[in-house]
Tab-separated table of C-alpha atoms in Angstrom:
chain	number	residue	atom	x	y	z
A	145	LEU	CA	-11.267	-22.303	29.931
A	146	ARG	CA	-14.998	-22.544	29.217
A	147	THR	CA	-16.739	-25.787	28.292
A	148	SER	CA	-20.320	-26.902	27.991
A	149	LYS	CA	-21.657	-28.476	31.172
A	150	SER	CA	-23.452	-31.260	29.420
A	151	ASP	CA	-23.417	-33.219	26.230
A	152	ILE	CA	-25.883	-31.025	24.318
A	153	THR	CA	-26.817	-30.512	20.676
A	154	LEU	CA	-25.434	-27.335	19.089
A	155	PRO	CA	-28.045	-24.583	18.661
A	156	ASN	CA	-29.162	-23.897	15.118
A	157	LEU	CA	-27.667	-20.410	15.204
A	158	PHE	CA	-24.239	-21.693	16.164
A	159	SER	CA	-24.450	-24.419	13.528
A	160	ARG	CA	-25.085	-21.746	10.910
A	161	TYR	CA	-22.106	-19.800	12.208
A	162	VAL	CA	-19.801	-22.798	11.858
A	163	ILE	CA	-21.088	-23.466	8.339
A	164	ALA	CA	-20.527	-19.796	7.451
A	165	VAL	CA	-16.919	-19.967	8.658
A	166	LEU	CA	-16.292	-23.113	6.613
A	167	LEU	CA	-17.773	-21.468	3.536
A	168	LEU	CA	-15.565	-18.423	4.139
A	169	LEU	CA	-12.472	-20.634	4.193
A	170	ILE	CA	-13.525	-22.294	0.958
A	171	PHE	CA	-14.211	-18.892	-0.619
A	172	SER	CA	-10.854	-17.540	0.578
A	173	LYS	CA	-9.125	-20.464	-1.096
A	174	THR	CA	-10.625	-19.534	-4.448
A	175	CYS	CA	-9.904	-15.816	-4.039
A	176	ALA	CA	-6.224	-16.038	-3.120
A	177	ASN	CA	-4.001	-13.654	-5.073
A	178	LYS	CA	-6.947	-11.633	-6.378
A	179	PHE	CA	-7.447	-7.878	-6.094
A	180	ASN	CA	-10.056	-6.324	-3.850
A	181	GLN	CA	-11.729	-3.139	-5.053
A	182	LEU	CA	-13.105	0.130	-3.717
A	183	SER	CA	-15.453	2.115	-5.959
A	184	THR	CA	-18.106	4.808	-5.736
A	185	ASN	CA	-20.451	2.093	-4.485
A	186	ASP	CA	-18.219	1.844	-1.410
A	187	GLY	CA	-18.144	5.599	-0.852
A	188	LEU	CA	-15.360	6.878	-3.109
A	189	PRO	CA	-16.298	10.362	-4.368
A	190	ASN	CA	-14.607	9.700	-7.693
A	191	THR	CA	-12.908	6.795	-9.458
A	192	ASN	CA	-10.006	8.932	-10.718
A	193	ILE	CA	-7.335	8.211	-8.092
A	194	LYS	CA	-4.247	10.415	-7.921
A	195	ALA	CA	-2.529	9.579	-4.621
A	196	ILE	CA	-2.573	6.950	-1.851
A	197	VAL	CA	-0.736	6.736	1.472
A	198	GLN	CA	-1.157	4.825	4.750
A	199	ASP	CA	-0.675	6.431	8.161
A	200	GLN	CA	0.782	4.874	11.331
A	201	GLN	CA	-2.651	3.706	12.496
A	202	GLY	CA	-3.164	1.752	9.284
A	203	VAL	CA	-5.712	4.197	7.863
A	204	VAL	CA	-5.389	4.651	4.094
A	205	TRP	CA	-5.729	8.170	2.673
A	206	ILE	CA	-6.908	8.460	-0.915
A	207	GLY	CA	-6.677	11.560	-3.091
A	208	THR	CA	-9.087	11.806	-6.007
A	209	LEU	CA	-9.808	14.362	-8.682
A	210	MET	CA	-12.838	15.636	-6.726
A	211	SER	CA	-11.806	15.305	-3.076
A	212	MET	CA	-9.949	13.274	-0.464
A	213	VAL	CA	-11.178	10.415	1.727
A	214	LYS	CA	-9.757	7.971	4.257
A	215	TYR	CA	-10.433	4.251	4.548
A	216	ASN	CA	-10.105	2.356	7.844
A	217	GLY	CA	-10.629	-1.103	6.380
A	218	TYR	CA	-14.391	-0.936	6.849
A	219	ASP	CA	-15.720	2.525	5.964
A	220	ILE	CA	-14.761	5.393	3.673
A	221	GLU	CA	-14.989	8.835	5.278
A	222	PRO	CA	-14.568	12.268	3.656
A	223	VAL	CA	-11.657	14.455	4.737
A	224	LEU	CA	-12.846	18.063	4.940
A	225	LYS	CA	-11.317	21.457	5.523
A	226	LYS	CA	-12.302	23.505	8.565
A	227	ASP	CA	-14.969	25.276	6.514
A	228	GLY	CA	-16.559	21.915	5.694
A	229	ASN	CA	-15.531	21.937	2.038
A	230	HIS	CA	-13.563	19.299	0.131
A	231	ILE	CA	-10.001	19.702	-1.133
A	232	GLU	CA	-10.212	19.316	-4.895
A	233	GLY	CA	-7.513	17.980	-7.165
A	234	VAL	CA	-5.412	16.115	-4.570
A	235	ASN	CA	-2.412	14.761	-6.469
A	236	SER	CA	0.187	14.238	-3.739
A	237	LEU	CA	0.107	12.774	-0.206
A	238	LYS	CA	3.102	12.356	2.095
A	239	LEU	CA	3.186	11.306	5.756
A	240	ASP	CA	5.796	12.838	8.045
A	241	GLU	CA	6.079	10.001	10.593
A	242	GLU	CA	8.279	11.991	12.955
A	243	SER	CA	5.729	14.750	13.519
A	244	GLN	CA	2.720	12.549	12.570
A	245	VAL	CA	1.591	15.173	10.080
A	246	MET	CA	-0.050	14.414	6.741
A	247	TRP	CA	0.958	16.708	3.873
A	248	ILE	CA	-1.717	17.137	1.225
A	249	GLY	CA	-0.898	18.594	-2.177
A	250	SER	CA	-3.530	19.828	-4.605
A	251	PHE	CA	-2.776	21.120	-8.078
A	252	LYS	CA	-5.917	23.245	-7.744
A	253	GLU	CA	-5.665	24.566	-4.176
A	254	GLY	CA	-2.023	24.283	-3.073
A	255	VAL	CA	-0.749	22.587	0.079
A	256	TYR	CA	-2.613	21.636	3.262
A	257	VAL	CA	-1.436	20.075	6.514
A	258	PHE	CA	-3.490	17.567	8.510
A	259	ASN	CA	-2.421	17.685	12.150
A	260	HIS	CA	-4.303	16.406	15.226
A	261	GLY	CA	-7.529	16.010	13.306
A	262	VAL	CA	-7.496	19.507	11.763
A	263	ILE	CA	-6.659	20.553	8.201
A	264	ASN	CA	-4.953	23.918	7.736
A	265	LYS	CA	-3.686	25.617	4.603
A	266	PHE	CA	0.102	25.711	4.557
A	267	GLU	CA	1.273	29.273	4.212
A	268	SER	CA	4.720	30.784	4.032
A	269	GLU	CA	6.281	34.126	3.226
A	270	TYR	CA	8.224	32.349	0.485
A	271	ILE	CA	5.091	31.367	-1.435
A	272	GLY	CA	4.260	34.234	-3.763
A	273	SER	CA	1.092	35.000	-5.687
A	274	ASP	CA	2.696	33.564	-8.827
A	275	SER	CA	3.919	30.381	-7.084
A	276	LYS	CA	2.167	27.330	-8.464
A	277	PHE	CA	2.314	24.100	-6.476
A	278	GLN	CA	3.647	21.048	-8.313
A	279	THR	CA	4.352	18.108	-5.994
A	280	ILE	CA	5.662	16.883	-2.607
A	281	GLU	CA	8.604	14.637	-1.719
A	282	LYS	CA	9.840	13.250	1.610
A	283	GLN	CA	13.445	12.318	2.299
A	284	GLY	CA	15.852	12.266	5.245
A	285	GLY	CA	13.303	13.560	7.737
A	286	HIS	CA	12.475	16.545	5.530
A	287	ILE	CA	9.471	17.484	3.440
A	288	TRP	CA	10.212	19.076	0.071
A	289	LEU	CA	7.564	21.229	-1.605
A	290	LEU	CA	8.126	21.979	-5.272
A	291	TYR	CA	6.598	25.076	-6.840
A	292	ASN	CA	7.185	26.424	-10.308
A	293	ASP	CA	9.625	29.025	-8.969
A	294	ARG	CA	11.186	27.456	-5.848
A	295	ILE	CA	11.693	24.402	-3.656
A	296	LEU	CA	10.931	24.602	0.062
A	297	LYS	CA	12.833	22.402	2.514
A	298	ILE	CA	10.677	21.833	5.600
A	299	LYS	CA	11.157	20.296	9.042
A	300	SER	CA	8.346	20.159	11.651
A	301	GLN	CA	6.242	22.465	9.448
A	302	GLN	CA	8.989	25.121	9.501
A	303	VAL	CA	10.704	26.254	6.297
A	304	LEU	CA	14.436	25.650	6.674
A	305	GLU	CA	15.371	26.781	3.174
A	306	SER	CA	13.778	28.375	0.151
A	307	LEU	CA	15.720	27.305	-2.922
A	308	PRO	CA	15.010	29.345	-6.066
A	309	VAL	CA	14.487	27.243	-9.160
A	310	LYS	CA	12.822	28.225	-12.402
A	311	ILE	CA	11.011	25.476	-14.284
A	312	ASP	CA	8.660	26.676	-17.011
A	313	GLU	CA	7.333	23.199	-17.813
A	314	SER	CA	4.747	21.297	-15.791
A	315	VAL	CA	6.489	18.955	-13.329
A	316	ASP	CA	5.535	15.281	-13.305
A	317	SER	CA	7.605	13.991	-10.382
A	318	LEU	CA	10.170	14.925	-7.757
A	319	VAL	CA	12.610	12.425	-6.203
A	320	ALA	CA	15.170	13.101	-3.476
A	321	HIS	CA	18.450	11.407	-4.437
A	322	LYS	CA	21.132	11.197	-1.773
A	323	ASN	CA	21.406	14.195	0.543
A	324	ASP	CA	22.449	16.921	-1.812
A	325	SER	CA	20.299	16.596	-4.901
A	326	LEU	CA	16.744	16.398	-6.140
A	327	LEU	CA	15.653	14.924	-9.461
A	328	ILE	CA	12.814	16.628	-11.310
A	329	SER	CA	11.016	15.290	-14.347
A	330	THR	CA	8.791	17.184	-16.759
A	331	GLN	CA	7.084	15.986	-19.919
A	332	LYS	CA	10.190	16.714	-21.934
A	333	LYS	CA	13.253	16.675	-19.672
A	334	VAL	CA	14.847	15.376	-16.477
A	335	TYR	CA	16.754	17.778	-14.238
A	336	GLN	CA	19.063	17.416	-11.264
A	337	PHE	CA	18.907	20.195	-8.695
A	338	HIS	CA	21.926	20.449	-6.398
A	339	THR	CA	20.668	21.770	-3.066
A	340	GLU	CA	24.099	23.015	-1.969
A	341	THR	CA	25.177	24.855	-5.122
A	342	LYS	CA	21.599	25.724	-6.220
A	343	GLU	CA	22.495	24.551	-9.732
A	344	LEU	CA	19.916	23.015	-12.078
A	345	THR	CA	21.376	20.710	-14.718
A	346	GLU	CA	19.715	18.516	-17.313
A	347	ILE	CA	20.222	14.740	-17.307
A	348	VAL	CA	20.361	13.222	-20.761
A	349	VAL	CA	17.866	10.489	-21.675
A	350	GLN	CA	19.281	8.215	-24.350
A	351	SER	CA	16.280	7.669	-26.579
A	352	GLU	CA	15.374	8.151	-30.195
A	353	GLN	CA	11.928	9.355	-29.097
A	354	THR	CA	10.791	12.410	-27.227
A	355	SER	CA	8.441	11.573	-24.382
A	356	ARG	CA	4.911	12.379	-25.491
A	357	ARG	CA	3.422	12.638	-22.002
A	358	LEU	CA	4.533	12.481	-18.399
A	359	GLN	CA	7.831	11.098	-17.154
A	360	VAL	CA	7.858	9.518	-13.687
A	361	LEU	CA	10.953	9.101	-11.512
A	362	HIS	CA	11.543	6.527	-8.779
A	363	ALA	CA	14.460	5.604	-6.473
A	364	ASP	CA	14.345	1.993	-5.277
A	365	GLU	CA	15.884	0.310	-2.203
A	366	GLN	CA	18.849	-0.962	-4.234
A	367	GLY	CA	19.876	2.587	-5.101
A	368	ASN	CA	18.648	2.413	-8.703
A	369	LEU	CA	17.041	5.446	-10.291
A	370	TRP	CA	14.197	4.602	-12.654
A	371	LEU	CA	12.491	6.727	-15.266
A	372	GLY	CA	9.172	5.729	-16.749
A	373	ARG	CA	8.263	7.282	-20.089
A	374	SER	CA	5.760	6.908	-22.883
A	375	ASP	CA	8.031	4.352	-24.553
A	376	GLY	CA	9.034	2.179	-21.593
A	377	MET	CA	11.399	1.970	-18.617
A	378	TYR	CA	14.802	3.633	-18.259
A	379	ARG	CA	17.505	3.258	-15.602
A	380	TYR	CA	20.183	5.722	-14.596
A	381	ASP	CA	23.657	4.721	-15.751
A	382	ALA	CA	26.403	6.309	-13.631
A	383	GLY	CA	28.905	5.510	-16.355
A	384	CYS	CA	27.402	7.951	-18.835
A	385	GLY	CA	25.548	10.071	-16.287
A	386	CYS	CA	22.368	9.458	-18.254
A	387	PHE	CA	19.188	7.403	-18.392
A	388	SER	CA	19.236	4.493	-20.833
A	389	GLN	CA	16.384	2.187	-21.771
A	390	VAL	CA	16.244	-1.254	-20.162
A	391	SER	CA	15.996	-3.764	-22.961
A	392	GLY	CA	12.941	-5.996	-22.744
A	393	LEU	CA	11.366	-4.141	-19.816
A	394	LEU	CA	8.033	-2.695	-20.951
A	395	ASN	CA	9.499	-1.422	-24.221
A	396	GLY	CA	6.874	0.586	-26.094
A	397	ILE	CA	4.507	0.680	-23.089
A	398	GLU	CA	3.553	4.023	-21.582
A	399	VAL	CA	4.411	4.243	-17.873
A	400	TYR	CA	2.388	6.275	-15.370
A	401	SER	CA	3.660	5.195	-11.929
A	402	ILE	CA	6.428	3.212	-10.215
A	403	GLU	CA	6.722	1.620	-6.755
A	404	SER	CA	9.147	-0.937	-5.312
A	405	ASP	CA	10.168	-3.116	-2.388
A	406	SER	CA	13.309	-5.156	-1.745
A	407	SER	CA	12.459	-7.781	-4.372
A	408	ASP	CA	10.102	-6.286	-6.937
A	409	LEU	CA	9.426	-3.247	-9.059
A	410	TRP	CA	5.756	-2.387	-9.612
A	411	VAL	CA	4.874	-0.345	-12.699
A	412	GLY	CA	1.498	1.208	-13.479
A	413	THR	CA	0.793	1.973	-17.126
A	414	ALA	CA	-1.478	4.099	-19.287
A	415	ARG	CA	-3.395	1.289	-20.983
A	416	ASP	CA	-1.747	-2.017	-20.084
A	417	GLY	CA	-2.522	-2.448	-16.397
A	418	LEU	CA	0.070	-3.223	-13.724
A	419	PHE	CA	3.425	-4.975	-14.120
A	420	ARG	CA	5.569	-6.737	-11.528
A	421	TYR	CA	9.281	-7.012	-12.302
A	422	ASN	CA	11.400	-9.263	-10.075
A	423	TYR	CA	14.985	-8.061	-9.627
A	424	ASN	CA	16.522	-11.524	-9.181
A	425	SER	CA	14.721	-13.566	-11.834
A	426	GLN	CA	14.030	-10.573	-14.116
A	427	ASN	CA	10.634	-12.126	-14.751
A	428	VAL	CA	7.747	-9.782	-15.596
A	429	HIS	CA	4.136	-10.503	-14.643
A	430	GLN	CA	1.209	-8.462	-15.923
A	431	PHE	CA	-2.084	-7.757	-14.099
A	432	THR	CA	-4.946	-6.437	-16.229
A	433	HIS	CA	-8.643	-5.703	-16.217
A	434	ASN	CA	-10.921	-8.355	-17.646
A	435	SER	CA	-14.657	-7.881	-17.263
A	436	GLN	CA	-15.157	-11.633	-17.658
A	437	ILE	CA	-12.900	-12.523	-14.729
A	438	SER	CA	-13.446	-11.411	-11.134
A	439	GLY	CA	-10.509	-10.401	-8.971
A	440	GLY	CA	-8.487	-8.630	-11.653
A	441	LEU	CA	-7.788	-4.927	-11.895
A	442	SER	CA	-10.834	-2.690	-12.197
A	443	ASP	CA	-9.155	-0.547	-14.865
A	444	ASN	CA	-6.059	-0.812	-17.085
A	445	THR	CA	-4.970	2.803	-16.525
A	446	VAL	CA	-2.955	2.883	-13.283
A	447	PHE	CA	-2.238	6.399	-12.025
A	448	THR	CA	-0.579	5.530	-8.720
A	449	VAL	CA	0.909	2.498	-6.950
A	450	TYR	CA	1.617	2.497	-3.205
A	451	LEU	CA	3.132	-0.291	-1.105
A	452	ALA	CA	2.199	0.037	2.580
A	453	LYS	CA	4.392	-1.162	5.436
A	454	ASP	CA	1.899	-3.915	6.285
A	455	GLY	CA	2.509	-5.534	2.882
A	456	MET	CA	-0.673	-4.271	1.252
A	457	LEU	CA	-0.284	-3.065	-2.330
A	458	TRP	CA	-2.664	-0.209	-3.237
A	459	VAL	CA	-3.395	0.634	-6.870
A	460	GLY	CA	-5.156	3.834	-7.915
A	461	THR	CA	-6.729	3.820	-11.368
A	462	PHE	CA	-8.120	6.344	-13.836
A	463	ASN	CA	-11.702	5.121	-13.965
A	464	GLY	CA	-11.869	2.066	-11.698
A	465	GLY	CA	-11.284	3.424	-8.209
A	466	VAL	CA	-8.859	1.673	-5.853
A	467	ASN	CA	-7.569	-1.902	-6.028
A	468	PHE	CA	-5.666	-3.551	-3.188
A	469	ILE	CA	-4.078	-6.915	-2.424
A	470	HIS	CA	-1.758	-8.247	0.272
A	471	LEU	CA	1.538	-9.393	-1.221
A	472	ASN	CA	1.841	-12.196	1.320
A	473	VAL	CA	-1.487	-13.806	0.414
A	474	LEU	CA	-1.145	-17.556	0.734
A	475	ASP	CA	-3.426	-20.394	-0.262
A	476	PHE	CA	-5.046	-22.182	2.676
A	477	GLY	CA	-3.391	-25.443	3.683
A	478	LEU	CA	-5.484	-28.215	5.226
A	479	MET	CA	-4.824	-29.540	8.709
A	480	SER	CA	-7.275	-32.113	10.069
A	481	SER	CA	-7.448	-35.285	12.128
A	482	LYS	CA	-6.542	-37.181	8.968
A	483	GLN	CA	-3.027	-35.674	9.060
A	484	PRO	CA	-0.368	-37.211	11.380
A	485	ILE	CA	0.182	-33.939	13.223
A	486	LEU	CA	-3.413	-34.032	14.542
A	487	LYS	CA	-3.936	-37.773	14.696
A	488	CYS	CA	-4.922	-37.543	18.394
A	489	SER	CA	-7.926	-35.305	17.670
A	490	GLU	CA	-11.339	-36.968	17.632
A	491	SER	CA	-13.118	-34.035	15.984
A	492	ASP	CA	-12.534	-31.671	13.054
A	493	LEU	CA	-15.100	-29.168	14.370
A	494	VAL	CA	-12.855	-26.399	15.772
A	495	PHE	CA	-14.291	-23.502	17.816
A	496	ALA	CA	-11.143	-21.884	19.253
A	497	ILE	CA	-7.432	-21.591	18.476
A	498	TYR	CA	-4.736	-20.346	20.865
A	499	GLU	CA	-0.935	-20.161	20.571
A	500	GLN	CA	1.304	-20.301	23.647
A	501	SER	CA	4.695	-18.631	23.968
A	502	ASP	CA	6.424	-21.977	23.284
A	503	GLU	CA	4.677	-22.018	19.852
A	504	SER	CA	2.422	-24.914	20.814
A	505	ILE	CA	-1.168	-24.660	19.605
A	506	TRP	CA	-4.370	-25.351	21.536
A	507	LEU	CA	-7.560	-26.223	19.658
A	508	GLY	CA	-11.015	-26.138	21.207
A	509	THR	CA	-13.121	-28.799	19.492
A	510	ALA	CA	-16.409	-30.677	19.759
A	511	ALA	CA	-14.512	-33.471	21.517
A	512	GLY	CA	-12.474	-31.580	24.078
A	513	MET	CA	-9.203	-29.723	23.511
A	514	VAL	CA	-6.081	-30.657	21.590
A	515	ASN	CA	-2.504	-29.497	22.150
A	516	PHE	CA	0.138	-29.883	19.447
A	517	ASN	CA	3.319	-28.227	18.181
A	518	PRO	CA	3.576	-27.548	14.416
A	519	ASN	CA	7.340	-28.108	14.620
A	520	THR	CA	7.036	-31.584	16.133
A	521	ILE	CA	4.760	-34.613	15.789
A	522	GLY	CA	3.536	-34.593	19.407
A	523	CYS	CA	-0.237	-34.365	19.885
A	524	HIS	CA	-2.370	-34.788	22.994
A	525	GLN	CA	-6.122	-34.566	23.517
A	526	TYR	CA	-7.924	-33.595	26.715
A	527	LYS	CA	-11.594	-34.564	26.847
A	528	HIS	CA	-14.563	-35.157	29.103
A	529	ASP	CA	-14.563	-38.457	31.024
A	530	PRO	CA	-17.685	-39.041	33.187
A	531	SER	CA	-15.709	-41.382	35.435
A	532	ASP	CA	-12.861	-38.874	36.017
A	533	SER	CA	-13.656	-35.811	38.126
A	534	LYS	CA	-10.382	-34.156	37.041
A	535	SER	CA	-11.229	-34.289	33.350
A	536	LEU	CA	-13.032	-31.582	31.351
A	537	SER	CA	-16.585	-30.953	32.493
A	538	GLY	CA	-18.028	-31.172	28.970
A	539	LYS	CA	-17.305	-32.033	25.355
A	540	TYR	CA	-17.348	-28.614	23.679
A	541	VAL	CA	-14.450	-26.169	24.203
A	542	TYR	CA	-15.213	-22.671	22.947
A	543	ALA	CA	-12.431	-20.393	24.249
A	544	PHE	CA	-9.009	-20.166	25.925
A	545	ILE	CA	-7.612	-17.664	28.422
A	546	GLU	CA	-4.013	-17.872	29.636
A	547	ASN	CA	-3.332	-16.690	33.195
């Protein structure tokens, strides 16, 4: 415990610091539930974002049309090949947590592997001169690489199987469904590839329209299979073995990307921003770009949506860079000496906060230190008493250390 040794006036510099903290709290209150943004002004090489993923250290990797970068929460750094050049056209990023390897897919340059700080081109005898990389998927501890003429099943950077598959159309997405099948979507069709039998069958999409652009597939935590098309959202119906349109869910809106957690489905669109669909209430909330309002999306074309394990939602746009927001953002509540829980405190100027293992809280204030438990009403203040040698030696308490 450190206190001031005398009843002194706060230095001007410290006063400014306290005022700055108070202003930050006020500002945070007004900015709750608003998107933060990363743009070329922050170091992005390009605002056309194709892929986003977060590694185990919390670093966010961002694939753009021009190159790839990583963001540590403070700075954006370029990710370069061994020759010092960028990887262009990064459209797919997958982290293999088991081997701590980042798989990087580029529609221009093929597949790279980032391992122990070094990027190497992934090469295999199964990749021919006519093989064209499409996308990457991760499922069941395996990495799946889809090319126009085959699918590679990989474990620890070793090819376990090369599965021949001939798809003449450009592939939009690849989703691993259960242990024995992969779903593949192109601009026109959806296929199911059975990894055991090596059979490729088409899945019917019940729609009066033919998809005009990409079709994106997604498997959520509830076991639902979703298909986003140029005319809205579709869900797989086991009864008919087909995809049927979900009535009232983004009907007529062109879908570019889908992400989900246990409670919500997040859908990025071509021109209408980002949508949040709640499974339980079935309510839909839309997030859009508005140049007159700060804190909204930076662009209404959302190419990719990624939900990190720390609860941060990352949104990659066509021309607005990266947007991000924590899903557990809460408005600030006020706790002061005017509330019963802190009625024993003689000062609202707080310099230090410490939580003990019993969940009680210690506050260092300008009038000694206060101990209270948020779950009870008990509150006790310890302060300087010139007539008591066992009391605190000064008024101001700046820090706590538990031995």
